[in-house]
Amino acid sequence: MRLSDFLSYPSIVIQCHDNPDADAIASGWGLYLYFKEKNIPVRFIYGGRFKLQKSNLMLMISRYDIPIEYVTELNAPPLLITVDCQYGEGNVQKFEAENIAVIDHHRVSQTLPPMNDVRSNLGSCSTLVWHLLAKEGIDANTDTDLATALYYGLLTDTNGFAELSHPMDRDLRDELKVRRSDISLFRNSNLSFNELKIAGEALIRSEQFSDYKYGLIETKPCDPNILGIISDMFLEVDTVTSCLVYSILEFGVKISVRSCTIEVNANELAGYITEGIGSGGGHMDKAGGFIDRKSLDELGIGYNAESIHDFMHSKMEEYFTSTEIIYVKDYKGDLSPYPKFNKKSMHCGYVDPKAMNLTGIGVSIRTMEGDIDITLTDSMYIMIGIEGEIYPSSIDHFEKSYIYSDEPYTFPGEYEPTIKESKSGNKISIVDYAKSCISTGKRTVYAQKLNHRIKLFTQWDEEKYYLAKPGDYLVAPIDNPEDVYIVRNEIFATTYEEA
Ligand SMILES: [Mn+2]
């Protein structure tokens, strides 16, 4: 779907969710400006029971003359685009329309109309609109007001960038040229005096669970940023190494997660709590998420403080008790009773840094899994795995396990990785320089299909674990049985065959 697909409609209404937040306003405004510039009659509206009043939002709207209108009735327009929300959701007042399109970054909760672009793993809808504008050749940096609004949308939807995880979100943060003084002004009129008191009350009711050193707090309905402020403070407590702070809102539960222990990755814990019932993610130490009310209803969990507290508490207990932790350096297990498999030969990609003129200098490689900071040398290749994951390899090691191939290379992943020169900031696409290679296999392993979760710390990175879920495999080479590693279920099926 492209924005230019909509240019044939005689008029368009853009609608964001009720009780709009900064992301809804910024992303809706981005779309509004696009259609206005194309001379299509366009309106930007929201409905619901309440008119906007939050001071940071009122400031942004008046500074930039954002023409957002509060409406309770609407004549069916030829095209209605819901932005930062999905048509038919509980927090989106339903207006009739001849045609409907959806542009959103939340979890898909409705049957979507054919015209939709929903990217559930983006941190904000502003990121998606920024990307859609760029696809039409529009650089948001030519309008500092819009650039600042989009940046602020992402900032507030990701708890001050703390809960940011997608590389496209990081691109927005790094590339938009914003008016810093405006951001500072909006940020510092974010809380009302009443919300400050909500934070205080929540702290009084905090609980800690000493077995696994985690904490739990419910706050009354408040701005999501307050959850971040509380969880940051909670983590500073000496007996708490991870915590979950949540707030029960009308249409779901907003959560904030923090961790300062390597055994709990906040990003992964937020994903665990929201799996199948919402969405969550972020960083190693800070993450956030949202659970849909509808999903809790479907699980038969009453929508009241007590049942939700019990649910959160049992989810946290289950998280700690159902997971085995393996430190490979101390591993003494034995996988030899399990079946033997051979590694198949696979097509992957590699890039020679010499071809890019990037040897001997510091670069940052932006990938789906995060930014990798590295100095490239002329004795290494950058490898692109079968799912598009990036890792360095020495040419020596490469030539033992791979052969070169003449086939043209096609990138398999969702986000094409880029290399940025740390000094000049120049950005280069890796895929433009990638060539094909084939792994030669010749490796036999024992593999155990797991029925529980494992966190595995490898020898070469003792700070970060790899996670295996039920259905994934714990694998050990037959000639080095203590060097265990994890292979995800889908990858195992395509890369190994029974020996
Ligand atoms: Mn949003």
Short mmCIF file of C-alpha atoms and ligand atoms in Angstrom, two decimals:
data_model
loop_
_atom_site.label_atom_id
_atom_site.label_comp_id
_atom_site.label_asym_id
_atom_site.label_seq_id
_atom_site.Cartn_x
_atom_site.Cartn_y
_atom_site.Cartn_z
CA MET A 1 0.00 0.00 0.00
CA ARG A 2 1.21 3.50 -0.84
CA LEU A 3 -0.17 6.93 0.04
CA SER A 4 -0.37 7.78 -3.65
CA ASP A 5 -2.95 4.97 -4.03
CA PHE A 6 -5.43 7.27 -2.29
CA LEU A 7 -5.08 10.25 -4.62
CA SER A 8 -8.09 9.24 -6.70
CA TYR A 9 -10.59 9.84 -3.86
CA PRO A 10 -12.53 13.12 -4.07
CA SER A 11 -12.07 13.78 -0.36
CA ILE A 12 -10.51 12.07 2.64
CA VAL A 13 -11.05 12.03 6.41
CA ILE A 14 -8.19 10.96 8.65
CA GLN A 15 -9.24 9.71 12.08
CA CYS A 16 -7.02 8.91 15.04
CA HIS A 17 -8.09 7.09 18.21
CA ASP A 18 -10.21 8.71 20.93
CA ASN A 19 -8.14 10.47 23.62
CA PRO A 20 -5.36 11.09 21.08
CA ASP A 21 -1.75 10.98 22.21
CA ALA A 22 1.26 12.69 20.63
CA ASP A 23 1.93 9.80 18.24
CA ALA A 24 -1.67 9.75 16.98
CA ILE A 25 -1.63 13.52 16.42
CA ALA A 26 1.77 13.60 14.73
CA SER A 27 1.14 10.67 12.41
CA GLY A 28 -2.36 11.88 11.46
CA TRP A 29 -0.99 15.34 10.77
CA GLY A 30 1.75 13.90 8.53
CA LEU A 31 -0.93 12.23 6.40
CA TYR A 32 -3.08 15.39 6.43
CA LEU A 33 -0.21 17.51 5.07
CA TYR A 34 0.47 15.01 2.30
CA PHE A 35 -3.12 15.03 0.99
CA LYS A 36 -3.45 18.78 1.41
CA GLU A 37 -0.33 19.32 -0.66
CA LYS A 38 -1.93 17.11 -3.34
CA ASN A 39 -5.01 19.42 -3.30
CA ILE A 40 -7.38 16.80 -1.98
CA PRO A 41 -10.01 18.11 0.48
CA VAL A 42 -8.98 16.51 3.76
CA ARG A 43 -9.99 16.63 7.44
CA PHE A 44 -8.20 15.29 10.50
CA ILE A 45 -10.57 14.23 13.29
CA TYR A 46 -11.03 12.24 16.49
CA GLY A 47 -14.16 11.26 18.40
CA GLY A 48 -14.96 9.72 21.73
CA ARG A 49 -16.32 11.14 24.95
CA PHE A 50 -13.56 13.59 25.80
CA LYS A 51 -12.03 16.60 24.17
CA LEU A 52 -8.24 16.83 24.29
CA GLN A 53 -6.84 18.69 27.26
CA LYS A 54 -3.34 17.40 28.07
CA SER A 55 -1.03 20.39 28.19
CA ASN A 56 1.88 18.96 26.17
CA LEU A 57 -0.54 18.05 23.34
CA MET A 58 -2.35 21.39 23.44
CA LEU A 59 1.05 23.09 23.20
CA MET A 60 2.08 21.05 20.17
CA ILE A 61 -1.27 21.62 18.41
CA SER A 62 -1.21 25.38 18.90
CA ARG A 63 2.48 25.85 18.06
CA TYR A 64 2.18 24.00 14.76
CA ASP A 65 -1.44 24.93 13.94
CA ILE A 66 -2.38 21.27 13.66
CA PRO A 67 -5.97 21.29 12.33
CA ILE A 68 -7.22 18.36 14.40
CA GLU A 69 -10.99 18.53 15.08
CA TYR A 70 -13.10 16.91 17.79
CA VAL A 71 -16.27 15.55 16.18
CA THR A 72 -19.17 13.43 17.34
CA GLU A 73 -20.92 13.12 13.98
CA LEU A 74 -19.63 12.67 10.47
CA ASN A 75 -21.25 12.31 7.03
CA ALA A 76 -19.84 9.19 5.41
CA PRO A 77 -16.72 10.31 3.50
CA PRO A 78 -15.51 8.61 0.28
CA LEU A 79 -12.41 7.48 2.22
CA LEU A 80 -11.77 7.25 5.96
CA ILE A 81 -8.21 6.44 7.05
CA THR A 82 -7.74 5.43 10.68
CA VAL A 83 -4.26 6.22 11.90
CA ASP A 84 -2.48 4.87 15.02
CA CYS A 85 -5.57 2.66 15.45
CA GLN A 86 -7.78 0.17 13.63
CA TYR A 87 -11.32 0.76 12.39
CA GLY A 88 -13.84 -0.89 14.70
CA GLU A 89 -11.65 -0.94 17.81
CA GLY A 90 -13.14 0.00 21.17
CA ASN A 91 -11.19 3.24 21.49
CA VAL A 92 -12.06 4.46 17.99
CA GLN A 93 -15.49 6.03 17.60
CA LYS A 94 -17.19 4.30 14.68
CA PHE A 95 -18.13 6.53 11.74
CA GLU A 96 -19.67 5.22 8.52
CA ALA A 97 -17.54 5.59 5.39
CA GLU A 98 -17.70 4.45 1.76
CA ASN A 99 -14.15 3.10 1.93
CA ILE A 100 -11.81 2.45 4.82
CA ALA A 101 -8.04 2.22 5.14
CA VAL A 102 -5.93 1.50 8.22
CA ILE A 103 -2.42 2.80 8.99
CA ASP A 104 -1.25 1.57 12.38
CA HIS A 105 1.50 0.05 14.49
CA HIS A 106 -0.53 -1.85 17.11
CA ARG A 107 -1.23 -5.54 17.19
CA VAL A 108 -3.86 -6.58 14.66
CA SER A 109 -7.07 -6.88 16.67
CA GLN A 110 -9.74 -6.63 13.96
CA THR A 111 -10.38 -7.97 10.51
CA LEU A 112 -8.50 -5.37 8.49
CA PRO A 113 -9.90 -3.75 5.33
CA PRO A 114 -7.95 -4.63 2.16
CA MET A 115 -6.27 -1.22 2.22
CA ASN A 116 -4.04 -1.42 5.27
CA ASP A 117 -0.48 -1.05 6.45
CA VAL A 118 -0.07 -2.31 10.02
CA ARG A 119 3.49 -2.76 11.33
CA SER A 120 3.05 -4.18 14.79
CA ASN A 121 6.74 -4.19 15.61
CA LEU A 122 7.28 -0.47 15.08
CA GLY A 123 7.57 1.72 18.17
CA SER A 124 5.28 4.42 16.80
CA CYS A 125 2.86 5.19 14.00
CA SER A 126 4.95 8.31 13.37
CA THR A 127 7.74 5.98 12.19
CA LEU A 128 5.38 4.33 9.72
CA VAL A 129 4.05 7.66 8.38
CA TRP A 130 7.61 8.99 8.07
CA HIS A 131 8.45 5.88 6.05
CA LEU A 132 5.30 6.16 3.87
CA LEU A 133 6.08 9.83 3.14
CA ALA A 134 9.65 8.89 2.19
CA LYS A 135 8.26 6.27 -0.22
CA GLU A 136 6.47 9.16 -1.99
CA GLY A 137 9.73 11.10 -2.18
CA ILE A 138 8.87 13.44 0.69
CA ASP A 139 11.61 14.27 3.17
CA ALA A 140 10.00 15.23 6.49
CA ASN A 141 13.12 17.27 7.25
CA THR A 142 11.93 19.96 4.84
CA ASP A 143 9.26 20.85 7.45
CA THR A 144 10.85 21.25 10.88
CA ASP A 145 7.45 21.44 12.61
CA LEU A 146 6.40 18.09 11.16
CA ALA A 147 9.82 16.53 11.81
CA THR A 148 9.63 17.65 15.44
CA ALA A 149 6.08 16.34 15.86
CA LEU A 150 6.96 12.91 14.40
CA TYR A 151 10.05 12.72 16.60
CA TYR A 152 7.97 13.61 19.65
CA GLY A 153 5.41 10.97 18.66
CA LEU A 154 8.06 8.27 18.71
CA LEU A 155 9.65 9.69 21.85
CA THR A 156 6.41 9.50 23.85
CA ASP A 157 5.29 6.13 22.46
CA THR A 158 8.60 4.52 23.49
CA ASN A 159 9.03 6.03 26.94
CA GLY A 160 11.65 8.56 25.93
CA PHE A 161 13.25 6.12 23.41
CA ALA A 162 13.94 3.69 26.28
CA GLU A 163 11.54 1.10 24.86
CA LEU A 164 12.62 1.45 21.25
CA SER A 165 13.47 -1.76 19.43
CA HIS A 166 12.97 -1.62 15.65
CA PRO A 167 15.85 -0.33 13.48
CA MET A 168 13.45 1.88 11.50
CA ASP A 169 12.57 3.65 14.78
CA ARG A 170 16.26 4.23 15.41
CA ASP A 171 16.58 5.61 11.87
CA LEU A 172 13.86 8.16 12.60
CA ARG A 173 15.51 9.17 15.87
CA ASP A 174 18.89 9.65 14.16
CA GLU A 175 17.76 11.25 10.91
CA LEU A 176 15.04 13.75 11.73
CA LYS A 177 16.23 17.33 12.22
CA VAL A 178 14.09 18.64 15.05
CA ARG A 179 13.67 21.83 17.02
CA ARG A 180 15.20 20.79 20.37
CA SER A 181 13.66 23.66 22.31
CA ASP A 182 10.16 22.50 21.36
CA ILE A 183 10.86 18.92 22.43
CA SER A 184 12.17 20.17 25.75
CA LEU A 185 9.09 22.32 26.24
CA PHE A 186 6.66 19.47 25.44
CA ARG A 187 8.56 17.02 27.62
CA ASN A 188 8.39 19.26 30.61
CA SER A 189 4.68 19.81 30.50
CA ASN A 190 3.96 16.13 30.30
CA LEU A 191 2.62 15.38 33.77
CA SER A 192 -0.25 16.98 35.57
CA PHE A 193 -0.02 17.64 39.29
CA ASN A 194 -2.60 14.91 39.82
CA GLU A 195 -0.46 12.37 37.96
CA LEU A 196 2.46 13.13 40.22
CA LYS A 197 0.25 12.10 43.14
CA ILE A 198 -0.82 8.93 41.30
CA ALA A 199 2.87 8.01 41.11
CA GLY A 200 3.29 8.61 44.82
CA GLU A 201 0.29 6.45 45.74
CA ALA A 202 1.49 3.66 43.48
CA LEU A 203 4.89 3.58 45.19
CA ILE A 204 3.20 3.14 48.57
CA ARG A 205 1.43 0.00 47.32
CA SER A 206 4.56 -1.61 45.79
CA GLU A 207 5.28 -5.30 46.44
CA GLN A 208 8.52 -7.27 46.25
CA PHE A 209 9.01 -11.02 45.89
CA SER A 210 12.31 -12.11 47.40
CA ASP A 211 12.70 -15.57 45.78
CA TYR A 212 13.44 -14.06 42.38
CA LYS A 213 14.08 -10.47 43.49
CA TYR A 214 11.36 -8.90 41.42
CA GLY A 215 8.85 -6.18 42.17
CA LEU A 216 5.26 -5.49 41.13
CA ILE A 217 3.25 -2.24 41.17
CA GLU A 218 -0.17 -1.27 39.88
CA THR A 219 -0.73 2.42 39.21
CA LYS A 220 -4.10 4.10 38.71
CA PRO A 221 -4.84 5.10 35.08
CA CYS A 222 -2.23 7.67 34.08
CA ASP A 223 0.03 8.73 31.26
CA PRO A 224 2.22 5.77 30.18
CA ASN A 225 5.34 7.85 30.87
CA ILE A 226 4.56 7.68 34.59
CA LEU A 227 4.94 3.91 34.45
CA GLY A 228 8.47 4.41 33.18
CA ILE A 229 9.30 6.90 35.90
CA ILE A 230 8.03 4.52 38.60
CA SER A 231 9.73 1.42 37.21
CA ASP A 232 13.07 3.26 36.90
CA MET A 233 12.84 4.27 40.54
CA PHE A 234 11.69 0.82 41.68
CA LEU A 235 14.70 -0.84 40.10
CA GLU A 236 17.03 1.28 42.20
CA VAL A 237 15.85 -0.62 45.29
CA ASP A 238 18.68 -2.93 46.43
CA THR A 239 16.46 -6.01 46.79
CA VAL A 240 14.80 -5.63 43.36
CA THR A 241 16.62 -6.65 40.17
CA SER A 242 13.64 -6.68 37.83
CA CYS A 243 10.17 -5.19 38.02
CA LEU A 244 6.81 -4.95 36.34
CA VAL A 245 4.67 -1.82 36.64
CA TYR A 246 1.23 -1.76 35.06
CA SER A 247 -1.84 0.39 34.72
CA ILE A 248 -5.35 -0.81 33.93
CA LEU A 249 -6.82 1.45 31.25
CA GLU A 250 -10.23 1.30 29.60
CA PHE A 251 -9.18 -0.87 26.65
CA GLY A 252 -6.24 -2.77 28.02
CA VAL A 253 -3.32 -2.90 30.40
CA LYS A 254 -0.20 -0.86 29.76
CA ILE A 255 2.99 -2.39 31.18
CA SER A 256 6.51 -1.20 31.84
CA VAL A 257 9.37 -3.61 32.60
CA ARG A 258 12.86 -2.96 33.95
CA SER A 259 15.83 -5.21 34.69
CA CYS A 260 19.37 -4.76 35.95
CA THR A 261 20.33 -8.45 35.99
CA ILE A 262 21.79 -10.30 33.00
CA GLU A 263 19.49 -13.28 33.70
CA VAL A 264 16.44 -11.17 32.81
CA ASN A 265 16.32 -9.33 29.50
CA ALA A 266 13.56 -6.73 29.90
CA ASN A 267 12.72 -6.90 26.20
CA GLU A 268 12.22 -10.64 26.42
CA LEU A 269 10.24 -10.46 29.69
CA ALA A 270 7.86 -7.88 28.18
CA GLY A 271 7.43 -10.20 25.19
CA TYR A 272 6.75 -13.13 27.53
CA ILE A 273 4.06 -11.32 29.51
CA THR A 274 2.25 -10.05 26.43
CA GLU A 275 2.71 -13.11 24.18
CA GLY A 276 -0.53 -13.94 22.36
CA ILE A 277 -2.51 -11.27 24.21
CA GLY A 278 -0.81 -8.02 23.19
CA SER A 279 2.58 -6.72 22.18
CA GLY A 280 5.73 -5.81 24.02
CA GLY A 281 9.41 -5.12 23.54
CA GLY A 282 12.27 -2.72 24.02
CA HIS A 283 15.82 -3.04 25.27
CA MET A 284 17.85 -5.33 27.56
CA ASP A 285 17.20 -3.07 30.55
CA LYS A 286 13.97 -1.24 29.69
CA ALA A 287 10.87 -2.39 27.86
CA GLY A 288 7.16 -1.84 27.68
CA GLY A 289 4.00 -3.25 26.21
CA PHE A 290 0.25 -3.41 26.05
CA ILE A 291 -2.25 -6.20 26.74
CA ASP A 292 -5.63 -6.04 24.97
CA ARG A 293 -8.67 -6.12 27.19
CA LYS A 294 -10.40 -8.36 24.65
CA SER A 295 -7.66 -10.99 24.98
CA LEU A 296 -7.99 -11.01 28.77
CA ASP A 297 -11.76 -11.43 28.39
CA GLU A 298 -11.16 -14.38 26.09
CA LEU A 299 -8.93 -15.99 28.73
CA GLY A 300 -11.75 -15.51 31.25
CA ILE A 301 -9.70 -13.09 33.36
CA GLY A 302 -11.99 -10.59 35.05
CA TYR A 303 -11.26 -6.99 34.19
CA ASN A 304 -10.73 -5.78 37.73
CA ALA A 305 -7.74 -4.89 39.88
CA GLU A 306 -7.68 -8.16 41.82
CA SER A 307 -7.80 -10.61 38.89
CA ILE A 308 -5.31 -8.60 36.89
CA HIS A 309 -2.96 -8.44 39.84
CA ASP A 310 -3.19 -12.24 40.22
CA PHE A 311 -2.58 -12.67 36.50
CA MET A 312 0.52 -10.44 36.54
CA HIS A 313 1.88 -12.11 39.66
CA SER A 314 1.40 -15.63 38.28
CA LYS A 315 2.91 -14.61 34.93
CA MET A 316 6.04 -13.35 36.74
CA GLU A 317 6.30 -16.51 38.90
CA GLU A 318 5.85 -18.71 35.82
CA TYR A 319 8.52 -16.72 33.99
CA PHE A 320 11.12 -17.49 36.64
CA THR A 321 10.13 -21.06 37.55
CA SER A 322 9.64 -22.45 34.05
CA THR A 323 13.04 -21.43 32.66
CA GLU A 324 16.34 -23.33 32.84
CA ILE A 325 19.52 -21.24 32.70
CA ILE A 326 22.61 -22.71 31.03
CA TYR A 327 26.08 -21.13 31.21
CA VAL A 328 27.96 -22.90 28.42
CA LYS A 329 31.30 -22.42 30.13
CA ASP A 330 30.10 -24.59 33.05
CA TYR A 331 27.88 -26.96 31.06
CA LYS A 332 28.18 -30.61 32.12
CA GLY A 333 25.00 -32.03 30.52
CA ASP A 334 25.01 -34.94 28.08
CA LEU A 335 23.01 -34.84 24.86
CA SER A 336 24.35 -38.14 23.48
CA PRO A 337 21.09 -40.05 24.22
CA TYR A 338 19.32 -37.74 21.72
CA PRO A 339 19.12 -38.31 17.94
CA LYS A 340 21.97 -37.36 15.59
CA PHE A 341 21.52 -34.84 12.79
CA ASN A 342 23.72 -33.56 9.94
CA LYS A 343 23.88 -29.93 8.98
CA LYS A 344 22.62 -29.34 5.42
CA SER A 345 24.44 -27.08 3.02
CA MET A 346 22.81 -23.65 2.92
CA HIS A 347 22.82 -20.53 0.78
CA CYS A 348 23.85 -17.39 2.65
CA GLY A 349 25.41 -14.05 1.87
CA TYR A 350 28.68 -12.32 2.65
CA VAL A 351 30.17 -8.90 2.10
CA ASP A 352 33.85 -8.12 1.68
CA PRO A 353 34.61 -4.83 3.51
CA LYS A 354 37.46 -4.21 1.02
CA ALA A 355 34.87 -3.88 -1.77
CA MET A 356 33.17 -1.14 0.24
CA ASN A 357 36.43 0.66 1.08
CA LEU A 358 35.61 0.30 4.75
CA THR A 359 38.60 -1.53 6.20
CA GLY A 360 40.42 -0.10 9.20
CA ILE A 361 37.64 2.28 10.22
CA GLY A 362 34.95 2.15 12.86
CA VAL A 363 31.45 1.49 11.59
CA SER A 364 28.05 0.84 13.02
CA ILE A 365 25.94 -1.85 11.36
CA ARG A 366 22.21 -1.36 11.86
CA THR A 367 20.32 -4.66 11.87
CA MET A 368 16.98 -6.04 12.98
CA GLU A 369 18.70 -7.43 16.10
CA GLY A 370 20.36 -4.13 17.06
CA ASP A 371 23.32 -1.92 16.18
CA ILE A 372 26.72 -3.66 15.93
CA ASP A 373 29.73 -1.37 16.47
CA ILE A 374 32.85 -2.85 14.94
CA THR A 375 36.13 -2.01 13.20
CA LEU A 376 36.28 -3.89 9.90
CA THR A 377 39.57 -5.43 8.78
CA ASP A 378 40.76 -6.85 5.46
CA SER A 379 40.88 -10.37 6.91
CA MET A 380 37.14 -10.55 7.65
CA TYR A 381 33.80 -10.84 5.92
CA ILE A 382 30.42 -9.61 7.11
CA MET A 383 28.14 -12.64 7.00
CA ILE A 384 24.39 -12.51 6.30
CA GLY A 385 22.63 -15.59 7.71
CA ILE A 386 19.61 -17.37 6.30
CA GLU A 387 17.18 -15.09 8.13
CA GLY A 388 19.11 -11.92 7.36
CA GLU A 389 21.03 -11.87 10.64
CA ILE A 390 24.49 -10.25 10.55
CA TYR A 391 27.72 -11.50 12.11
CA PRO A 392 31.43 -11.08 11.36
CA SER A 393 33.63 -14.02 10.31
CA SER A 394 37.35 -14.31 9.63
CA ILE A 395 38.12 -15.19 6.02
CA ASP A 396 40.12 -18.19 7.31
CA HIS A 397 37.12 -19.59 9.11
CA PHE A 398 34.85 -18.74 6.17
CA GLU A 399 36.93 -20.70 3.70
CA LYS A 400 36.80 -23.79 5.92
CA SER A 401 32.99 -23.82 6.13
CA TYR A 402 31.74 -22.10 2.93
CA ILE A 403 32.31 -22.09 -0.81
CA TYR A 404 31.90 -19.02 -3.03
CA SER A 405 28.92 -18.95 -5.37
CA ASP A 406 28.18 -16.92 -8.54
CA GLU A 407 24.45 -16.81 -7.94
CA PRO A 408 23.01 -13.31 -7.42
CA TYR A 409 22.22 -12.60 -3.78
CA THR A 410 18.69 -11.90 -2.48
CA PHE A 411 18.24 -10.59 1.04
CA PRO A 412 15.76 -12.71 3.07
CA GLY A 413 14.97 -10.50 6.08
CA GLU A 414 12.52 -7.73 6.90
CA TYR A 415 14.95 -4.81 7.38
CA GLU A 416 17.88 -4.43 5.01
CA PRO A 417 20.95 -3.78 7.14
CA THR A 418 23.03 -0.65 6.58
CA ILE A 419 26.57 0.34 7.51
CA LYS A 420 27.24 3.80 8.84
CA GLU A 421 30.77 5.18 9.00
CA SER A 422 31.10 6.30 12.60
CA LYS A 423 33.07 9.44 11.70
CA SER A 424 31.44 10.78 8.53
CA GLY A 425 27.97 9.37 9.19
CA ASN A 426 27.77 8.12 5.58
CA LYS A 427 25.24 5.33 5.18
CA ILE A 428 25.75 2.42 2.79
CA SER A 429 23.44 -0.51 2.05
CA ILE A 430 25.10 -3.86 2.81
CA VAL A 431 22.84 -5.73 0.43
CA ASP A 432 24.19 -3.75 -2.57
CA TYR A 433 27.58 -5.35 -1.93
CA ALA A 434 26.45 -8.81 -0.85
CA LYS A 435 27.47 -11.96 -2.71
CA SER A 436 26.26 -15.53 -2.38
CA CYS A 437 28.03 -18.38 -0.68
CA ILE A 438 27.11 -21.94 0.32
CA SER A 439 27.89 -23.56 3.64
CA THR A 440 29.48 -26.96 3.15
CA GLY A 441 27.80 -28.65 6.10
CA LYS A 442 29.86 -31.69 7.24
CA ARG A 443 28.81 -31.24 10.82
CA THR A 444 27.05 -33.86 12.94
CA VAL A 445 25.26 -32.93 16.15
CA TYR A 446 23.07 -34.35 18.89
CA ALA A 447 19.82 -32.45 19.16
CA GLN A 448 17.23 -32.38 21.94
CA LYS A 449 13.79 -31.04 21.11
CA LEU A 450 12.84 -28.89 24.10
CA ASN A 451 9.63 -28.88 26.06
CA HIS A 452 10.66 -26.01 28.34
CA ARG A 453 12.34 -22.61 28.06
CA ILE A 454 16.12 -22.21 28.23
CA LYS A 455 18.24 -19.11 28.60
CA LEU A 456 21.70 -19.90 27.31
CA PHE A 457 24.83 -17.83 27.93
CA THR A 458 27.52 -18.63 25.35
CA GLN A 459 31.26 -18.54 26.03
CA TRP A 460 31.84 -15.52 23.84
CA ASP A 461 29.12 -13.32 25.32
CA GLU A 462 28.58 -13.76 29.04
CA GLU A 463 26.34 -10.70 29.29
CA LYS A 464 23.53 -11.72 26.96
CA TYR A 465 21.52 -14.93 26.74
CA TYR A 466 19.91 -16.69 23.83
CA LEU A 467 16.37 -17.84 24.47
CA ALA A 468 14.90 -21.18 23.49
CA LYS A 469 11.17 -21.85 23.68
CA PRO A 470 9.38 -25.20 23.73
CA GLY A 471 9.78 -26.73 20.26
CA ASP A 472 13.27 -25.26 19.74
CA TYR A 473 16.40 -27.44 19.90
CA LEU A 474 19.38 -27.68 22.21
CA VAL A 475 22.24 -28.87 20.01
CA ALA A 476 25.77 -30.17 20.67
CA PRO A 477 28.44 -31.11 18.07
CA ILE A 478 29.30 -34.82 18.52
CA ASP A 479 33.03 -33.99 18.57
CA ASN A 480 32.60 -31.22 21.17
CA PRO A 481 29.55 -32.20 23.24
CA GLU A 482 29.87 -29.49 25.87
CA ASP A 483 29.72 -26.65 23.36
CA VAL A 484 25.92 -26.52 23.32
CA TYR A 485 23.86 -23.96 21.44
CA ILE A 486 20.25 -23.24 20.56
CA VAL A 487 18.57 -23.57 17.18
CA ARG A 488 15.07 -22.23 16.66
CA ASN A 489 12.44 -24.72 15.57
CA GLU A 490 11.84 -23.26 12.06
CA ILE A 491 15.56 -22.92 11.37
CA PHE A 492 16.31 -26.42 12.62
CA ALA A 493 13.88 -27.94 10.13
CA THR A 494 15.53 -26.17 7.19
CA THR A 495 19.18 -26.49 8.24
CA TYR A 496 19.46 -30.01 9.73
CA GLU A 497 18.50 -33.50 8.56
CA GLU A 498 18.43 -36.74 10.52
CA ALA A 499 21.77 -38.60 10.30
MN MN B 1 1.10 5.04 18.72
#
